[in-house]
Each structure stands twice: as structure tokens, then as C-alpha cells.
């Protein structure tokens, strides 16, 4: 059933994102072409195309955010919820399908943005100017691990960011009347809570560890990498734990306190 | 024959009467097949449960026979149909007689009115 | 026989307002039941608690011995009084969706009924008229072989011809082992097809009786309703 939910979620959202990605890449290409083809004097078409590209790029990220909220709120907690919540599917599967598809489009948007930048700088890449920057010691295993940790932390951050919003909307749903205001209030509360927790359990221990060593200024590259690894894993663990908490809140409300009016 | 159902009497009883009427008037001749419960219910726009109940009562009376494989049909026993016909006539007449008695008519009076009226109709 | 639907002390409040108060009720299998009451009497609230869209404030409701949840959703086919169709889907998508999620859904039956209404599988749900959307929802709901059908105001707000179509569809697809609960305030139109009626007013149960019992007293359901709810 989870697979089927994901299928319909992808269908419902794909019709927004795929054209956006296509438009972004097309305008990146058009910008590049008009830029390459025009003489140095007259660049107006390239400028217009670039402006459109930037608008689409911004729009794409705004849409990624808006669709994330809208799919959760409209599909589950408005009239469409009458269909979704009468399907014989566990509530956690609804949340999971929305979450996974949201993460997919988050990554998709970032990938589309990177790809469009590659298109815009294709000649530089070919001529090799960027090569030096891109190829810094990727072979080194520590760097690869550091990169892996960074990507993992980014994904955990995305999941955290999506679930904090789901939990806020769910919490707001408990309010009898002003559900949107209550959701915003819940978001502020959960965000403040997360920040305090972040400070207490992530920043403080790392800072303390550093302080105890007392030799921050003298540590070498190896040492600072060790600290980096530590920090990343604590951060990831922190994000995972809070995400689980927000998931549980959302699931509890939609399961036990659902009131579609 | 349209299914006219009055709102203040049980529907199954009205369905029984209606189907009997259809049998007597030859809409469903002896031995003919009856439509399915669902189709009959749809035709009368009533609940299939109610139609089922009406048919069960007719079956009890022996007017309808249920075959294990091929649905229901009207009995071929024309004696049975004739009896039912007489019974209904008697019911109607006794109801009529009751009313006339309430109005204070004597038996002979009633009979003479009826004879007179039948003559008029023939004429 | 085990009741298909049973309420024990069922109460639902919205803020200070009591939408349902202390409803005790049993509905048996294999009948068509009318849930009758004026607008705002709690009909929709009762149905939405049975479909798990609302959480009761106190008391409980059981469907085939289960509290509303995953198990009951498999055997309950629900027609809300709202349009729940997504904008982005075509008719074929929503049929596919029902087929994907409900094991008891019969897609051939649904396609057949849609064809008779000249609705094409390629039609976008967004472009259908309000009345057609309602019919599509009814067809989806009646194409399931459920144990309990909960139909919330299926004939409210449609013209008499559509009303006939809807009632015919309900009768024509009704399986005598299932129970159909129809909520409505238009009693005259449905009373011919009802086995049993439940009257509710201001969230309270007023009457639960078989239709034959009412008629054997020489009353019509419509007449009794007018008597009970005289203003």
C-alpha cells in the first residue's frame, strides 16, 4: 500500500515539478546559447533569458516548499482527506509517502539547479578552468567520508524540516477554530524547542570537548577532521531523533484526534 | 400496470396484492417465468428485501414456485389460481357487504340493487 | 445476529455545542436504513464518526465489532456529502485508485455504469459538472462489494430525475447481505426503499423502528416525521 500511495503522490506532484525542471534547464541552455552567439556588444536577449532563468529558479524552490505544505494540508486535512482517510491504509503510510515524495522533490530541485548551473558554465568546464577546484583530492578516503556525512546530514535536515512542518500543521489541527494560526504558533514552539535542544545536545558537547582540550588553535588537519566527524554524527543523530519525535506527533494527531470538518 | 404504492400501509402487503393482480389479469400467465427479485424491485423502485418478502409470501400461498436453478415461475395449477381469484372476490364482496350493513341495508335490498345495476351495465 | 453498526453512549461536542449526545443504537445486517432528521441534527456527524473522520468525545461506535480504523475501512463504503475528487485526476485515475486500494472494488461494474452516463474514462474530474461529480462518486461507492454503505445525503441538492437515477443505482447494486445507511431530510423520496428508519434531532435519538411497524399503524414515514418534528 505504501508503494501505491507513493505512486499517486508522485503523479499528483510530478505534473508541477517536471515541467518546472524542464523549463529551468531550457532557459539555462537558451541563456548560454544567446550569450555565446551574441557579440560582446548586444546582450539583451541573454539578459532577458537570464532574468527568466533566475525567476524560474526562485519559483522552483518556492514551489518545492509550497507543494510540500499544500500536499499535506490539502490532500489530507481538507475535503480530499475524506477520500484519503477512508482508504484502508495506516496513517503512518500516508505521512511516510508524503515525506518521501517531498524529499525526492527537494533533491530533484537541487539536482535541477546544479544541472542548470553546469549548463550555464559548460564552456568553463570544458576549457578546464573549474577542473582544479572540482578535483581536490576526492580520492582521499577521509574527504569522501566527510562528503558522505555532509550529504547524509543534508538529507536528515530536509526530513527534519519537512516533519517539523507536518507536526505543526497536525498540532494546529487540534485547535477547534483558528487552525492556521495554531499551526504557525505550533511551528514557532517546535522550532524554538529544536533550537534549544540543538544547543544543549549538539553545540554544547562539541564546544565543551574543544574547550577541555584547550588546544583549538594548534590542532592539525587530522584532529580537526576528527572533530568534524564527531560533530556531523552528533548532528545527524540529533536530527533523526527530533524527526522521529515530530513523526510521532503527526501520527498521533492524525490517528487519534482526527476531526475533518 | 404501474406500481402504485400507498405510503400508509406496509409495502410488502401492497406488493403481494399487486403481483396477484398481475397474475390474475394475465400479465404473468400460469407457468410463466417471473423476473428476478432485483429486476422486480427495480421496476417497483422498492427495496429488494421487501420484494423478496412479498415473493416469499406468495410462495407460501402456492401461487409462485421457486426452482432451484432457474428462478421463480407462476404456478401451472390453474385450480389454485381460480381459487385465489374467488377468494379475492369474496374478500371484496364481504368488505362491501359490511359497509352496506353499516348503512342499514337489508340483504334483500342489497341484492336487488346489485341485480338492477348489473342489468343497467349490460344494457 | 451481530449488529453491523452499534453505538454505545456516543457523544460528540464541537466546542460548547453538542452535535451528538448519548446515542445508543444497533443496526442489523441486510437492510436499507434511513437516517432521518432535519438539517444540522447530527446525521453527518454520526456517519463521519463511523468512517473515522471524526473522533468521538465520549462513548464508542463499533462496526462489525471493530472500532473505526483500518479493519472497518475495508468493509465500509462511504459517500460523503462533499466532493472529495482530486482536481488533477482523470476518471480512469480515480477508478485505478479505487482498484488499487479496495479489494472489493469491481472496476467493470463502475466502467459500465459510467458508460451508461456517457462519462468517458478520459474525462478530467475538474471539467465535470457538480451533478456529474456526485454521480461519479456514487458509482465508485456502489461498485464496491462492501458490508456497510454509508451514504450521506445522496439525493440532497439534485433534480428529481437524478434522484431517481441515484435511488435506482442504490437498489440495483444492493447486495441483500449488506446494510445501506442513507442519511437524508427528503423522506418522501426514499421511504419506499427503506426497511428501517432512525430519527435524530438535535443530536438525540428520537426513534428507531422498522418501516412496516410504522405503516401497520396506518402512518407513513413521511407523516410520522412531520408529526415528530412539527415546528
Coordinates of C-alpha atoms in Angstrom, one line a residue:
Chain A
X1 CA 0.0 0.0 0.0
X2 CA 2.9 2.4 0.8
X3 CA 4.2 1.9 -2.8
X4 CA 0.8 2.7 -4.2
X5 CA 0.5 5.8 -2.1
X6 CA 3.9 7.0 -3.3
X7 CA 2.9 6.3 -6.9
X8 CA -0.2 8.6 -6.6
X9 CA 1.7 11.2 -4.7
X10 CA 4.4 11.3 -7.4
X11 CA 1.7 11.5 -10.1
X12 CA 0.0 14.4 -8.3
X13 CA 3.2 16.4 -7.8
X14 CA 5.1 15.4 -10.8
X15 CA 2.9 17.4 -13.1
X16 CA 4.1 20.5 -11.3
X17 CA 7.8 19.7 -10.9
X18 CA 8.8 18.0 -14.2
X19 CA 7.7 20.9 -16.4
X20 CA 9.4 23.3 -14.0
X21 CA 12.7 21.4 -14.2
X22 CA 12.4 21.2 -18.0
X23 CA 11.7 25.0 -18.1
X24 CA 14.7 25.7 -15.9
X25 CA 17.1 23.6 -18.0
X26 CA 15.7 25.1 -21.2
X27 CA 16.2 28.6 -20.0
X28 CA 19.7 27.8 -18.8
X29 CA 20.5 26.5 -22.2
X30 CA 18.9 29.4 -24.0
X31 CA 20.8 31.9 -21.8
X32 CA 24.0 30.1 -22.5
X33 CA 23.4 29.9 -26.3
X34 CA 22.3 33.5 -26.7
X35 CA 25.3 34.6 -24.6
X36 CA 27.7 32.5 -26.7
X37 CA 26.1 33.5 -30.0
X38 CA 25.7 37.2 -29.4
X39 CA 28.6 39.7 -30.0
X40 CA 30.0 41.2 -26.9
X41 CA 28.1 44.4 -27.5
X42 CA 24.5 43.4 -27.7
X43 CA 23.5 41.0 -24.9
X44 CA 19.8 41.9 -24.3
X45 CA 18.3 38.5 -25.3
X46 CA 20.8 36.8 -23.0
X47 CA 20.0 39.2 -20.1
X48 CA 16.2 38.6 -20.6
X49 CA 16.7 34.9 -20.7
X50 CA 18.9 35.0 -17.6
X51 CA 16.3 37.0 -15.7
X52 CA 13.7 34.4 -16.7
X53 CA 16.0 31.7 -15.6
X54 CA 16.5 33.3 -12.2
X55 CA 12.7 33.7 -11.8
X56 CA 12.1 30.1 -12.6
X57 CA 14.9 29.0 -10.3
X58 CA 13.4 31.0 -7.4
X59 CA 10.0 29.9 -8.4
X60 CA 11.1 26.3 -8.4
X61 CA 12.4 26.5 -4.8
X62 CA 9.3 28.4 -3.6
X63 CA 7.1 25.7 -5.3
X64 CA 9.1 22.9 -3.6
X65 CA 8.3 24.5 -0.3
X66 CA 4.6 25.4 -1.1
X67 CA 3.8 22.0 -2.6
X68 CA 5.2 20.2 0.4
X69 CA 2.8 22.1 2.7
X70 CA -0.1 22.1 0.3
X71 CA 0.0 18.3 -0.4
X72 CA 0.0 17.6 3.3
X73 CA -2.7 20.1 4.2
X74 CA -5.0 19.9 1.2
X75 CA -4.7 16.2 0.4
X76 CA -5.1 15.0 4.0
X77 CA -6.8 17.7 6.0
X78 CA -9.2 19.4 3.6
X79 CA -12.1 17.8 1.6
X80 CA -9.7 15.5 -0.2
X81 CA -9.0 13.9 3.2
X82 CA -12.4 12.4 3.0
X83 CA -11.1 10.1 0.3
X84 CA -7.6 9.6 1.7
X85 CA -8.6 8.8 5.3
X86 CA -11.3 6.4 4.2
X87 CA -8.8 4.3 2.2
X88 CA -7.8 1.2 4.1
X89 CA -4.3 2.4 4.8
X90 CA -2.5 3.0 8.0
X91 CA -1.9 6.7 8.9
X92 CA 1.8 6.3 9.1
X93 CA 1.9 5.3 5.5
X94 CA 0.2 8.4 4.5
X95 CA 2.7 10.5 6.3
X96 CA 5.7 8.4 5.0
X97 CA 4.5 8.6 1.4
X98 CA 4.2 12.4 1.6
X99 CA 7.5 12.8 3.4
X100 CA 9.4 10.6 0.9
X101 CA 8.0 12.3 -2.1
X102 CA 8.7 15.7 -0.6
X103 CA 12.4 14.6 0.0
X104 CA 12.5 13.4 -3.6
X105 CA 11.4 16.7 -5.0
X106 CA 13.7 18.6 -2.7
X107 CA 16.6 16.6 -4.0
X108 CA 15.2 16.9 -7.5
X109 CA 15.1 20.7 -7.3
X110 CA 18.6 20.9 -6.0
X111 CA 19.8 18.5 -8.8
X112 CA 18.0 20.5 -11.4
X113 CA 19.6 23.7 -10.1
X114 CA 23.0 22.2 -10.1
X115 CA 22.5 20.8 -13.6
X116 CA 21.3 24.2 -14.8
X117 CA 24.5 25.8 -13.4
X118 CA 26.6 23.2 -15.1
X119 CA 24.8 24.2 -18.4
X120 CA 25.5 27.9 -17.7
X121 CA 29.2 27.2 -17.1
X122 CA 29.6 24.4 -19.7
X123 CA 32.4 26.2 -21.6
X124 CA 34.4 26.9 -18.5
X125 CA 34.1 23.2 -17.5
X126 CA 35.2 22.2 -21.0
X127 CA 38.1 24.5 -21.1
X128 CA 39.2 23.1 -17.7
X129 CA 39.1 26.2 -15.5
X130 CA 36.9 24.6 -13.0
X131 CA 38.6 21.2 -13.1
X132 CA 41.2 22.1 -10.4
X133 CA 38.5 23.1 -8.0
X134 CA 36.4 20.1 -8.5
X135 CA 39.1 17.5 -8.3
X136 CA 40.6 18.3 -4.9
X137 CA 41.6 15.0 -3.6
X138 CA 38.3 13.3 -3.9
X139 CA 40.3 10.1 -3.8
X140 CA 41.2 10.6 -0.2
X141 CA 39.1 8.4 2.0
X142 CA 38.6 10.9 4.8
X143 CA 37.3 13.5 2.4
X144 CA 35.0 11.0 0.8
X145 CA 33.7 10.1 4.3
X146 CA 33.3 13.8 5.2
X147 CA 31.3 14.4 2.0
X148 CA 29.1 11.4 2.7
X149 CA 28.5 12.7 6.2
X150 CA 27.6 16.1 4.8
X151 CA 25.1 14.6 2.3
X152 CA 23.6 12.5 5.0
X153 CA 23.2 15.5 7.3
X154 CA 21.6 17.5 4.5
X155 CA 19.0 14.7 3.9
X156 CA 18.4 14.4 7.6
X157 CA 18.0 18.2 7.7
X158 CA 15.4 18.0 4.9
X159 CA 13.5 15.3 6.7
X160 CA 13.6 17.3 9.9
X161 CA 12.5 20.4 8.1
X162 CA 9.5 18.6 6.5
X163 CA 8.4 16.8 9.6
X164 CA 8.6 19.9 11.8
X165 CA 6.1 21.5 9.4
X166 CA 3.9 18.4 9.3
X167 CA 3.9 18.2 13.1
X168 CA 3.0 21.9 13.3
X169 CA 0.1 21.5 10.9
X170 CA -1.1 18.4 12.8
X171 CA -0.8 20.2 16.1
X172 CA -2.7 23.2 14.7
X173 CA -5.4 20.7 13.7
X174 CA -6.1 20.1 17.4
X175 CA -7.4 23.7 17.7
X176 CA -11.2 23.9 17.2
X177 CA -11.2 27.1 15.2
X178 CA -8.1 29.0 14.3
X179 CA -6.2 26.1 12.8
X180 CA -3.8 28.1 10.6
X181 CA -2.9 30.5 13.4
X182 CA -2.5 27.5 15.8
X183 CA -0.2 25.8 13.2
X184 CA 2.0 28.9 13.0
X185 CA 2.1 29.0 16.8
X186 CA 3.0 25.3 16.9
X187 CA 5.7 25.8 14.4
X188 CA 7.3 28.6 16.4
X189 CA 7.1 26.5 19.5
X190 CA 8.6 23.4 17.9
X191 CA 11.3 25.5 16.2
X192 CA 12.3 27.1 19.5
X193 CA 12.3 23.7 21.2
X194 CA 14.5 22.3 18.4
X195 CA 17.0 25.2 18.7
X196 CA 17.3 24.8 22.5
X197 CA 17.8 21.0 22.0
X198 CA 20.3 21.7 19.3
X199 CA 22.2 24.0 21.6
X200 CA 22.1 21.7 24.6
X201 CA 22.9 18.4 22.9
X202 CA 25.0 19.3 19.8
X203 CA 26.7 22.7 20.2
X204 CA 27.5 22.4 23.9
X205 CA 29.1 19.0 24.0
X206 CA 31.3 19.8 21.0
X207 CA 32.3 23.2 22.4
X208 CA 33.0 21.6 25.7
X209 CA 35.1 18.9 24.2
X210 CA 37.1 21.5 22.3
X211 CA 37.5 23.7 25.4
X212 CA 38.7 20.8 27.5
X213 CA 41.5 20.1 25.0
X214 CA 42.4 23.8 25.1
X215 CA 44.5 23.5 22.0
X216 CA 42.0 24.5 19.4
X217 CA 44.4 26.8 17.7
X218 CA 47.1 24.2 17.4
X219 CA 45.2 21.2 16.2
X220 CA 46.3 19.8 12.9
X221 CA 44.2 18.8 9.9
X222 CA 43.7 15.3 11.2
X223 CA 42.5 16.4 14.5
X224 CA 40.0 18.9 13.1
X225 CA 38.7 16.2 10.8
X226 CA 38.1 14.0 13.8
X227 CA 36.1 16.8 15.4
X228 CA 34.2 17.4 12.2
X229 CA 33.3 13.7 12.1
X230 CA 32.1 13.8 15.6
X231 CA 30.1 16.9 15.1
X232 CA 28.4 15.5 12.0
X233 CA 27.4 12.2 13.6
X234 CA 26.0 14.0 16.6
X235 CA 24.2 16.4 14.3
X236 CA 22.7 13.5 12.3
X237 CA 21.7 11.6 15.4
X238 CA 20.1 14.8 16.7
X239 CA 18.1 15.4 13.5
X240 CA 17.0 11.8 13.4
X241 CA 15.8 11.8 17.0
X242 CA 13.8 15.0 16.6
X243 CA 12.4 13.9 13.2
X244 CA 11.2 10.7 14.9
X245 CA 9.5 12.8 17.6
X246 CA 7.8 15.0 15.0
X247 CA 6.7 12.0 13.1
X248 CA 5.2 10.5 16.2
X249 CA 3.3 13.7 17.0
X250 CA 1.9 13.9 13.5
X251 CA 0.9 10.2 13.5
X252 CA -0.7 10.5 16.9
X253 CA -2.9 13.5 15.9
X254 CA -3.9 12.1 12.6
X255 CA -4.7 8.7 14.1
X256 CA -6.3 9.6 17.4
X257 CA -7.5 13.2 17.1
X258 CA -8.6 13.5 13.5
X259 CA -11.6 15.8 13.1
X260 CA -12.2 16.7 9.5
X261 CA -14.9 19.4 9.3
Chain B
X1 CA -49.5 -2.0 -14.8
X2 CA -47.9 0.8 -12.8
X3 CA -46.8 0.0 -9.2
X4 CA -48.8 2.5 -7.1
X5 CA -47.8 2.2 -3.5
X6 CA -49.7 3.9 -0.7
X7 CA -47.4 5.4 1.9
X8 CA -49.5 4.3 4.9
X9 CA -49.6 0.6 4.5
X10 CA -46.8 -1.9 4.7
X11 CA -45.2 -2.2 1.3
X12 CA -44.8 -6.0 1.2
X13 CA -48.6 -6.3 1.5
X14 CA -49.2 -3.9 -1.3
X15 CA -46.6 -5.8 -3.5
X16 CA -48.3 -9.1 -2.8
X17 CA -51.6 -7.6 -3.9
X18 CA -50.1 -6.1 -7.0
X19 CA -48.4 -9.3 -8.1
X20 CA -51.6 -11.3 -7.5
X21 CA -53.4 -8.8 -9.7
X22 CA -50.8 -9.2 -12.4
X23 CA -51.2 -12.9 -12.3
X24 CA -55.0 -12.9 -12.4
X25 CA -55.1 -10.3 -15.2
X26 CA -52.8 -12.4 -17.3
X27 CA -49.7 -10.2 -17.2
X28 CA -47.9 -13.3 -15.9
X29 CA -49.9 -16.3 -17.2
X30 CA -49.8 -19.7 -15.4
X31 CA -46.4 -21.4 -15.8
X32 CA -44.6 -18.2 -17.0
X33 CA -41.3 -17.1 -15.6
X34 CA -41.1 -14.2 -13.1
X35 CA -38.3 -11.6 -13.4
X36 CA -35.6 -11.7 -10.8
X37 CA -36.1 -10.1 -7.4
X38 CA -33.6 -7.4 -8.2
X39 CA -35.4 -6.6 -11.5
X40 CA -38.8 -6.6 -9.9
X41 CA -37.6 -4.4 -7.1
X42 CA -36.0 -2.0 -9.6
X43 CA -39.3 -1.9 -11.6
X44 CA -41.3 -1.1 -8.5
X45 CA -38.5 1.1 -7.1
X46 CA -38.6 -0.7 -3.8
X47 CA -36.0 -2.4 -1.6
X48 CA -35.1 -5.9 -2.9
X49 CA -35.6 -7.2 0.7
X50 CA -39.2 -6.1 0.6
X51 CA -39.8 -7.7 -2.8
X52 CA -38.1 -10.9 -1.5
X53 CA -40.5 -10.9 1.4
X54 CA -43.6 -10.4 -0.8
X55 CA -42.5 -13.2 -3.1
X56 CA -41.9 -15.5 -0.2
X57 CA -45.4 -14.9 1.0
X58 CA -46.8 -15.7 -2.5
X59 CA -44.7 -18.8 -2.5
X60 CA -46.2 -19.9 0.8
X61 CA -49.6 -19.4 -0.7
X62 CA -48.6 -21.6 -3.6
X63 CA -49.0 -19.1 -6.3
X64 CA -45.3 -18.9 -7.1
X65 CA -42.9 -21.8 -7.4
X66 CA -39.2 -21.4 -6.8
X67 CA -37.0 -23.6 -8.9
X68 CA -33.6 -24.4 -7.6
X69 CA -31.8 -23.4 -10.7
X70 CA -34.0 -21.3 -12.9
X71 CA -35.6 -18.7 -10.6
X72 CA -39.3 -18.3 -10.0
X73 CA -42.3 -19.0 -12.1
X74 CA -46.1 -18.7 -11.7
X75 CA -47.8 -22.0 -10.7
X76 CA -49.3 -24.0 -13.5
X77 CA -52.1 -25.2 -11.2
X78 CA -55.0 -23.2 -12.7
X79 CA -57.3 -24.6 -10.0
X80 CA -55.1 -22.7 -7.5
X81 CA -55.3 -19.5 -9.5
X82 CA -59.1 -19.9 -9.8
X83 CA -59.3 -20.4 -6.0
X84 CA -57.3 -17.3 -5.4
X85 CA -59.5 -15.4 -7.8
X86 CA -62.6 -16.5 -5.9
X87 CA -61.0 -15.7 -2.6
X88 CA -60.2 -12.1 -3.6
X89 CA -63.7 -11.7 -5.0
X90 CA -65.2 -12.9 -1.7
X91 CA -62.9 -10.6 0.2
X92 CA -64.0 -7.6 -1.8
X93 CA -67.7 -8.6 -1.6
X94 CA -67.6 -9.2 2.2
X95 CA -65.9 -5.8 2.6
X96 CA -68.7 -4.3 0.6
X97 CA -71.4 -6.1 2.5
X98 CA -70.0 -4.9 5.8
X99 CA -70.2 -1.3 4.6
X100 CA -73.8 -1.7 3.3
X101 CA -74.8 -3.3 6.6
X102 CA -73.4 -0.3 8.4
X103 CA -75.5 1.9 6.2
X104 CA -78.6 0.0 7.3
X105 CA -79.4 -2.1 4.2
X106 CA -81.1 -5.4 4.4
X107 CA -79.8 -8.4 2.5
X108 CA -82.7 -8.4 0.0
X109 CA -82.3 -4.7 -0.6
X110 CA -78.6 -5.1 -1.4
X111 CA -79.3 -8.0 -3.7
X112 CA -82.0 -6.1 -5.6
X113 CA -79.7 -3.0 -6.0
X114 CA -77.0 -5.2 -7.4
X115 CA -79.3 -7.0 -9.8
X116 CA -80.6 -3.7 -11.1
X117 CA -77.2 -2.3 -11.5
X118 CA -75.9 -5.3 -13.4
X119 CA -78.8 -5.0 -15.8
X120 CA -78.0 -1.3 -16.4
X121 CA -74.4 -2.1 -17.1
X122 CA -75.5 -4.8 -19.6
X123 CA -78.0 -2.5 -21.2
Chain C
X1 CA -27.4 -11.7 14.5
X2 CA -24.5 -9.5 15.2
X3 CA -25.2 -5.8 14.5
X4 CA -23.2 -4.3 11.7
X5 CA -23.2 -1.0 13.4
X6 CA -23.6 -0.3 17.1
X7 CA -23.3 2.9 19.2
X8 CA -23.0 3.0 22.9
X9 CA -23.3 6.3 24.6
X10 CA -21.9 8.0 21.6
X11 CA -21.3 11.7 22.2
X12 CA -19.6 14.4 20.1
X13 CA -19.1 18.0 21.1
X14 CA -17.7 20.8 18.9
X15 CA -16.6 23.4 21.5
X16 CA -19.7 24.2 23.6
X17 CA -22.1 22.7 21.0
X18 CA -23.3 19.1 21.4
X19 CA -23.6 17.6 17.9
X20 CA -24.5 14.1 19.3
X21 CA -25.4 13.2 22.8
X22 CA -25.6 9.8 24.2
X23 CA -26.7 7.8 21.1
X24 CA -27.4 4.2 21.7
X25 CA -28.2 2.3 18.6
X26 CA -28.0 -1.1 16.9
X27 CA -28.4 -1.7 13.1
X28 CA -28.6 -5.2 11.8
X29 CA -27.2 -6.8 8.7
X30 CA -29.0 -6.9 5.4
X31 CA -31.3 -3.9 5.4
X32 CA -31.6 -0.4 4.0
X33 CA -31.8 2.1 6.8
X34 CA -32.9 5.7 6.7
X35 CA -31.0 8.1 9.0
X36 CA -33.6 10.9 9.1
X37 CA -33.5 14.2 10.7
X38 CA -33.7 17.9 9.9
X39 CA -30.6 19.8 8.7
X40 CA -28.0 20.0 11.5
X41 CA -29.5 17.2 13.6
X42 CA -26.2 15.3 13.7
X43 CA -26.6 12.9 10.8
X44 CA -23.3 13.8 9.1
X45 CA -21.5 13.8 12.5
X46 CA -22.7 10.2 13.2
X47 CA -21.6 9.0 9.8
X48 CA -18.2 10.7 10.0
X49 CA -17.5 9.1 13.3
X50 CA -18.3 5.8 11.8
X51 CA -15.8 6.5 9.0
X52 CA -13.1 7.6 11.5
X53 CA -13.0 11.1 10.0
X54 CA -14.2 12.4 13.4
X55 CA -13.1 11.3 16.8
X56 CA -15.9 10.8 19.4
X57 CA -15.8 12.9 22.5
X58 CA -17.1 10.0 24.6
X59 CA -18.8 6.7 24.1
X60 CA -18.0 4.4 21.2
X61 CA -19.1 3.2 17.9
X62 CA -18.4 -0.3 16.5
X63 CA -18.7 -1.6 13.0
X64 CA -18.9 -5.4 12.8
X65 CA -17.4 -5.5 16.2
X66 CA -14.5 -3.2 15.4
X67 CA -13.7 0.4 16.3
X68 CA -13.4 2.6 13.2
X69 CA -9.9 2.1 11.8
X70 CA -8.1 0.0 9.2
X71 CA -10.4 -3.0 9.6
X72 CA -13.6 -1.1 9.2
X73 CA -12.3 0.9 6.3
X74 CA -12.0 -2.3 4.3
X75 CA -15.7 -3.1 4.7
X76 CA -17.3 0.4 4.8
X77 CA -18.1 2.2 1.5
X78 CA -18.7 5.9 2.2
X79 CA -20.3 8.6 0.2
X80 CA -19.6 12.0 1.8
X81 CA -21.8 14.9 1.2
X82 CA -18.8 16.7 -0.1
X83 CA -16.9 16.4 -3.3
X84 CA -13.6 14.6 -2.5
X85 CA -12.3 14.2 -6.0
X86 CA -8.9 15.5 -6.8
X87 CA -8.5 18.1 -9.4
X88 CA -5.7 16.6 -11.2
X89 CA -7.1 13.1 -11.9
X90 CA -9.0 11.8 -14.9
X91 CA -11.9 9.4 -14.4
X92 CA -9.6 6.5 -15.2
X93 CA -7.1 7.5 -12.5
X94 CA -9.8 7.6 -9.8
X95 CA -11.0 4.2 -10.9
X96 CA -7.5 2.9 -10.8
X97 CA -7.1 4.3 -7.4
X98 CA -10.2 2.5 -6.1
X99 CA -9.0 -0.7 -7.7
X100 CA -5.5 -0.3 -6.2
X101 CA -6.8 0.3 -2.6
X102 CA -10.1 -1.6 -2.3
X103 CA -10.0 -5.3 -2.7
X104 CA -13.8 -5.4 -3.0
X105 CA -14.0 -2.8 -5.9
X106 CA -15.4 -4.0 -9.2
X107 CA -13.9 -1.8 -11.9
X108 CA -16.0 -3.4 -14.7
X109 CA -19.2 -2.5 -12.9
X110 CA -18.0 1.0 -12.4
X111 CA -16.9 1.5 -16.0
X112 CA -20.2 0.0 -17.2
X113 CA -22.3 2.5 -15.1
X114 CA -20.1 5.4 -16.2
X115 CA -20.5 4.4 -19.8
X116 CA -24.3 4.5 -19.5
X117 CA -24.0 8.1 -18.2
X118 CA -21.7 8.9 -21.2
X119 CA -18.8 9.7 -18.9
X120 CA -15.6 8.8 -20.6
X121 CA -12.6 7.4 -18.8
X122 CA -10.5 10.2 -20.3
X123 CA -12.6 13.0 -18.8
X124 CA -10.9 15.2 -16.4
X125 CA -12.6 15.3 -13.0
X126 CA -12.0 19.0 -12.9
X127 CA -14.2 19.6 -16.0
X128 CA -17.2 17.6 -14.8
X129 CA -20.3 19.4 -13.6
X130 CA -21.2 19.3 -9.9
X131 CA -24.0 16.8 -10.5
X132 CA -21.9 14.6 -12.6
X133 CA -19.1 14.6 -10.0
X134 CA -21.7 13.5 -7.4
X135 CA -22.8 10.6 -9.7
X136 CA -19.2 9.6 -10.3
X137 CA -18.7 9.4 -6.5
X138 CA -21.9 7.4 -6.1
X139 CA -20.8 4.9 -8.8
X140 CA -17.4 4.5 -7.2
X141 CA -19.0 3.8 -3.8
X142 CA -21.7 1.5 -5.1
X143 CA -19.2 -0.5 -7.2
X144 CA -17.6 -1.9 -4.1
X145 CA -18.9 -5.0 -2.5
X146 CA -18.9 -3.7 1.0
X147 CA -20.7 -4.8 4.1
X148 CA -21.8 -1.4 5.1
X149 CA -22.6 1.5 2.8
X150 CA -22.8 4.9 4.5
X151 CA -24.4 7.4 2.1
X152 CA -24.6 10.9 3.4
X153 CA -27.3 13.0 1.7
X154 CA -27.1 11.1 -1.7
X155 CA -30.2 12.8 -3.0
X156 CA -29.8 16.3 -1.5
X157 CA -29.4 19.1 -4.0
X158 CA -30.1 17.1 -7.2
X159 CA -33.1 17.3 -9.5
X160 CA -35.9 14.7 -9.4
X161 CA -34.6 12.8 -12.4
X162 CA -31.2 12.5 -10.9
X163 CA -32.8 11.5 -7.7
X164 CA -34.5 8.5 -9.4
X165 CA -31.2 7.6 -11.1
X166 CA -29.4 7.6 -7.7
X167 CA -32.1 5.5 -5.9
X168 CA -32.1 3.1 -8.8
X169 CA -28.4 2.8 -8.7
X170 CA -28.5 2.1 -4.9
X171 CA -31.2 -0.6 -5.3
X172 CA -29.7 -2.1 -8.4
X173 CA -26.3 -2.6 -6.8
X174 CA -27.5 -3.5 -3.4
X175 CA -26.5 -6.9 -2.1
X176 CA -29.1 -8.2 0.3
X177 CA -26.5 -9.2 2.8
X178 CA -25.1 -5.7 3.1
X179 CA -26.6 -2.8 5.1
X180 CA -27.1 0.6 3.5
X181 CA -27.5 3.6 5.7
X182 CA -28.9 6.6 3.9
X183 CA -29.0 10.0 5.6
X184 CA -31.4 12.5 4.2
X185 CA -34.1 15.0 5.1
X186 CA -36.0 14.2 1.9
X187 CA -38.1 11.3 3.4
X188 CA -40.8 11.1 0.8
X189 CA -38.4 10.2 -1.9
X190 CA -36.6 7.4 0.0
X191 CA -39.3 5.9 2.2
X192 CA -40.3 3.3 -0.4
X193 CA -36.9 1.6 -0.3
X194 CA -36.3 1.7 3.5
X195 CA -36.6 -1.3 5.8
X196 CA -35.8 0.6 9.0
X197 CA -35.7 4.3 10.0
X198 CA -33.8 6.2 12.6
X199 CA -35.0 9.7 13.5
X200 CA -32.5 12.0 15.2
X201 CA -33.0 15.6 16.3
X202 CA -30.5 18.0 17.9
X203 CA -28.1 15.1 18.4
X204 CA -30.5 12.9 20.2
X205 CA -32.0 9.6 19.0
X206 CA -35.8 10.1 18.7
X207 CA -36.9 6.8 17.2
X208 CA -35.6 3.6 15.7
X209 CA -38.3 1.5 14.1
X210 CA -39.0 -0.8 11.2
X211 CA -40.9 0.8 8.4
X212 CA -43.5 -1.9 8.5
X213 CA -44.3 -1.3 12.1
X214 CA -44.9 2.4 11.3
X215 CA -47.1 1.5 8.4
X216 CA -49.0 -1.1 10.2
X217 CA -50.2 1.7 12.5
X218 CA -51.6 3.3 9.4
X219 CA -48.9 6.0 9.2
X220 CA -46.4 6.9 6.5
X221 CA -42.8 7.5 7.5
X222 CA -43.1 11.0 6.0
X223 CA -46.3 11.6 8.0
X224 CA -44.7 10.4 11.2
X225 CA -41.7 12.5 10.6
X226 CA -43.8 15.6 10.2
X227 CA -45.6 14.7 13.4
X228 CA -42.4 14.2 15.4
X229 CA -40.6 17.3 14.0
X230 CA -43.5 19.7 14.0
X231 CA -42.3 23.2 14.4

